[in-house]
mmCIF file of C-alpha atoms in Angstrom:
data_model
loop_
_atom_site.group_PDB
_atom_site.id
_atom_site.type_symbol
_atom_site.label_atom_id
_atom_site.label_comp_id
_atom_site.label_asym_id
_atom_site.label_seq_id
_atom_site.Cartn_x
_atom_site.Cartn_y
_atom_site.Cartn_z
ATOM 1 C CA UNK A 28 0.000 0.000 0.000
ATOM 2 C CA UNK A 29 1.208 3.458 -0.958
ATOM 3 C CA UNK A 30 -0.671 6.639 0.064
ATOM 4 C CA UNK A 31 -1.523 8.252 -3.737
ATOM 5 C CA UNK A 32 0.266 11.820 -2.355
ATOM 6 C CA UNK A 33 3.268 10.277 -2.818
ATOM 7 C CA UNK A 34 2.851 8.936 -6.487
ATOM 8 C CA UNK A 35 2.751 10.680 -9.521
ATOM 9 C CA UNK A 36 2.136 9.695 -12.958
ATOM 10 C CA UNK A 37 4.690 9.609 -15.667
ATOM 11 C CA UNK A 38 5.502 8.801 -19.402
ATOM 12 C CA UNK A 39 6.026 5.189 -21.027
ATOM 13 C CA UNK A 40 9.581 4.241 -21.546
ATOM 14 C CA UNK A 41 11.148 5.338 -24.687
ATOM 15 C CA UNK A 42 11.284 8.952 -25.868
ATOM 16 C CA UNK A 43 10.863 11.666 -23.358
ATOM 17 C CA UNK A 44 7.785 13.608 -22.997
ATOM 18 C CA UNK A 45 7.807 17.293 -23.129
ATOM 19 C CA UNK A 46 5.278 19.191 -21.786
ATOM 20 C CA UNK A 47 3.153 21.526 -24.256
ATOM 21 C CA UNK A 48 4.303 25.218 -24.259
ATOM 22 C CA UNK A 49 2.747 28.234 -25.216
ATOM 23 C CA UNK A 50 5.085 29.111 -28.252
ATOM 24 C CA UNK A 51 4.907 32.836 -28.406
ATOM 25 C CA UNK A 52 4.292 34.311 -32.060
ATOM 26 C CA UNK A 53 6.669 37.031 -33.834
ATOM 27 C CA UNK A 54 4.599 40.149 -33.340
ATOM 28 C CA UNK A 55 2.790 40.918 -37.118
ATOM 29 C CA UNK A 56 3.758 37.510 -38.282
ATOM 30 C CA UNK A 57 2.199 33.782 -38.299
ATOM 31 C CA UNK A 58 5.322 32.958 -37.455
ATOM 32 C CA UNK A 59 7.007 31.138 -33.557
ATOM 33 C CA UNK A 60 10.673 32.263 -34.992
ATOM 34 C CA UNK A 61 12.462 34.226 -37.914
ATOM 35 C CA UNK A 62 15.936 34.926 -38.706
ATOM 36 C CA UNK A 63 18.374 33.569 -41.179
ATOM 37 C CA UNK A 64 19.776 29.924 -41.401
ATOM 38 C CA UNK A 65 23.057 29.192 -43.625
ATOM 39 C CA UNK A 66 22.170 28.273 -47.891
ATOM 40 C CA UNK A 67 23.954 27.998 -50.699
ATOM 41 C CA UNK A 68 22.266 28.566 -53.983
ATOM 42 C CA UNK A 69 24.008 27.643 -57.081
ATOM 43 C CA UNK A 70 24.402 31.322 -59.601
ATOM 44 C CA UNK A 71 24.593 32.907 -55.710
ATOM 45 C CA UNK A 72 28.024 33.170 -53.642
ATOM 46 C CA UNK A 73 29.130 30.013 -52.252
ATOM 47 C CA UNK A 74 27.107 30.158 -48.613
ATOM 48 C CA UNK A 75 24.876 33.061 -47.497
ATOM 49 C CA UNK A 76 22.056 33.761 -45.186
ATOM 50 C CA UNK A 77 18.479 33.076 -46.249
ATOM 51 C CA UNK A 78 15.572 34.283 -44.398
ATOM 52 C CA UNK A 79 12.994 31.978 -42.423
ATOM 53 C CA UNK A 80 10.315 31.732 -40.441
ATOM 54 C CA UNK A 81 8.870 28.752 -38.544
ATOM 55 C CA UNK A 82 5.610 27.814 -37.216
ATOM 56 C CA UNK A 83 6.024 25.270 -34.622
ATOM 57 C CA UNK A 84 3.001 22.127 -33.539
ATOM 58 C CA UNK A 85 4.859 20.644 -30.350
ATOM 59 C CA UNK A 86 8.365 19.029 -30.287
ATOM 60 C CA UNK A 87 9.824 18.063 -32.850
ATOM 61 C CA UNK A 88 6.899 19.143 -35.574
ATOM 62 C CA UNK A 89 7.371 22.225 -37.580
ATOM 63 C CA UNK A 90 7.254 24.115 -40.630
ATOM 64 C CA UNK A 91 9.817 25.950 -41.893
ATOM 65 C CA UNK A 92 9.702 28.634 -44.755
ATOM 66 C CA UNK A 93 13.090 29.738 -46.301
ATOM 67 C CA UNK A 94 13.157 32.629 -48.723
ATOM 68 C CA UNK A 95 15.632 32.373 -51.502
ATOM 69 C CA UNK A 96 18.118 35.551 -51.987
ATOM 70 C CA UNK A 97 15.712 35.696 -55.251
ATOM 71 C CA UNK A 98 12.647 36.181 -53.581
ATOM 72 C CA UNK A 99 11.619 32.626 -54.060
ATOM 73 C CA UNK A 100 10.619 30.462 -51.369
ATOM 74 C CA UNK A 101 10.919 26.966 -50.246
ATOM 75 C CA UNK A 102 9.309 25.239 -47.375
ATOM 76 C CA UNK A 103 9.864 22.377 -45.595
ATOM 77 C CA UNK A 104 7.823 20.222 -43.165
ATOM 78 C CA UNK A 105 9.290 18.445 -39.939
ATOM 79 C CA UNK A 106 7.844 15.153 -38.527
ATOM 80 C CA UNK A 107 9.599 13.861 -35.479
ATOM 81 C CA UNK A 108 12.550 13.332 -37.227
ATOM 82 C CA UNK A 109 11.820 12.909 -40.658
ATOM 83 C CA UNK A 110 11.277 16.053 -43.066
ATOM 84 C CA UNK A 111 9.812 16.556 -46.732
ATOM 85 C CA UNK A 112 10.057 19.132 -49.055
ATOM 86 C CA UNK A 113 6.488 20.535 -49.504
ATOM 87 C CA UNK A 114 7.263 23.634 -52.046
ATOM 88 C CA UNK A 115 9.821 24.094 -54.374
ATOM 89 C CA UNK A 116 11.812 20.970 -54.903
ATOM 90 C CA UNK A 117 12.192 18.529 -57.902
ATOM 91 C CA UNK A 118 14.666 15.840 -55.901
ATOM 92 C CA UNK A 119 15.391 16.401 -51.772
ATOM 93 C CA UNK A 120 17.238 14.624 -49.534
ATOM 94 C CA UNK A 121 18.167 15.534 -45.941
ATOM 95 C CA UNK A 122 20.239 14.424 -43.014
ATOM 96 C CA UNK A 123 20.677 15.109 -39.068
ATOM 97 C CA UNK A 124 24.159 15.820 -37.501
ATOM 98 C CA UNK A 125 24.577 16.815 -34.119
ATOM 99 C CA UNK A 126 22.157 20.103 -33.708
ATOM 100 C CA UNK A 127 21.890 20.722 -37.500
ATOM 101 C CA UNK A 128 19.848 19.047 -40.499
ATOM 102 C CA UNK A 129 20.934 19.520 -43.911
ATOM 103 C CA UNK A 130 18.873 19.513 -46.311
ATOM 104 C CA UNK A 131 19.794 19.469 -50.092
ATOM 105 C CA UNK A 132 17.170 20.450 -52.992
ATOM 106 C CA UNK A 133 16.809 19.695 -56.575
ATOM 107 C CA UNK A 134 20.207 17.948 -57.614
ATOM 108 C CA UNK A 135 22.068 19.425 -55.009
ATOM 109 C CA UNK A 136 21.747 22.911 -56.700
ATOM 110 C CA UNK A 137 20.323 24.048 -53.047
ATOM 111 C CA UNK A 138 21.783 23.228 -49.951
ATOM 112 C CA UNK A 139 20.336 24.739 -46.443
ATOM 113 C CA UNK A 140 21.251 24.056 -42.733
ATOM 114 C CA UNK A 141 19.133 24.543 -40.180
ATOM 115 C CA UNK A 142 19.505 24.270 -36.324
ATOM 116 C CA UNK A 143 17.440 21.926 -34.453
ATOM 117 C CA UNK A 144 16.788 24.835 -32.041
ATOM 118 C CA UNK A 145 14.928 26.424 -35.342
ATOM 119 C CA UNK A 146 12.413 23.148 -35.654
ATOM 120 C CA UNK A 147 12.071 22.570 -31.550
ATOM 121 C CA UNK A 148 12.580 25.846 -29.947
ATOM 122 C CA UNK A 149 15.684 26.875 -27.684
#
């Protein structure tokens, strides 16, 4: 017997829970975050900053929207570690290492990097 004061419940094993947050909004935007992330464009200099913004639905779900130094914009859905291309992209592949996921679009001819802390807050 165990007085119920003393327990608490918790998650299953596996992947931690987080707890839901309030994800504030950029004021006059749809947007959680903006700023730049790292790209390189091919008929651009080698690696610049593009623009983004990010709306985030809980850890480790987000959309991001990059705008191209042409005005053009791609944007890219995250899924609890997987992401597709959802504008913008002929051939995508992507990759996670350490804090950062790469992401290269149509043939390589558009490479971006972006931060975990971008998709997941931080």
């Amino acid at each position: 017997y165990v007085n119920g004061r003393f327990l608490r419940e918790s998650a299953a094993p596996g992947r931690p829970v987080r707890p839901p947050q309030e994800d504030a909004l950029v004021p006059g935007t749809g947007f959680n975050a903006s700023g730049s992330i790292d790209c390189a464009i091919d008929g651009f200099p080698r690696v610049q900053s593009c623009e983004f913004g990010v709306r985030r639905a809980g850890f480790g779900r987000a959309t991001v929207e990059v705008t191209l130094p042409d005005g053009d914009s791609r944007v890219f859905a995250f899924n609890d570690g997987t992401v597709r291309a959802i504008s913008g992209a002929s051939s995508f592949r992507y990759g996670q290492q350490g804090d950062d996921w790469f992401l290269t679009v149509n043939g390589g001819q558009e490479r971006y990097t972006i931060p975990d802390a971008v998709v997941n807050g931080g």
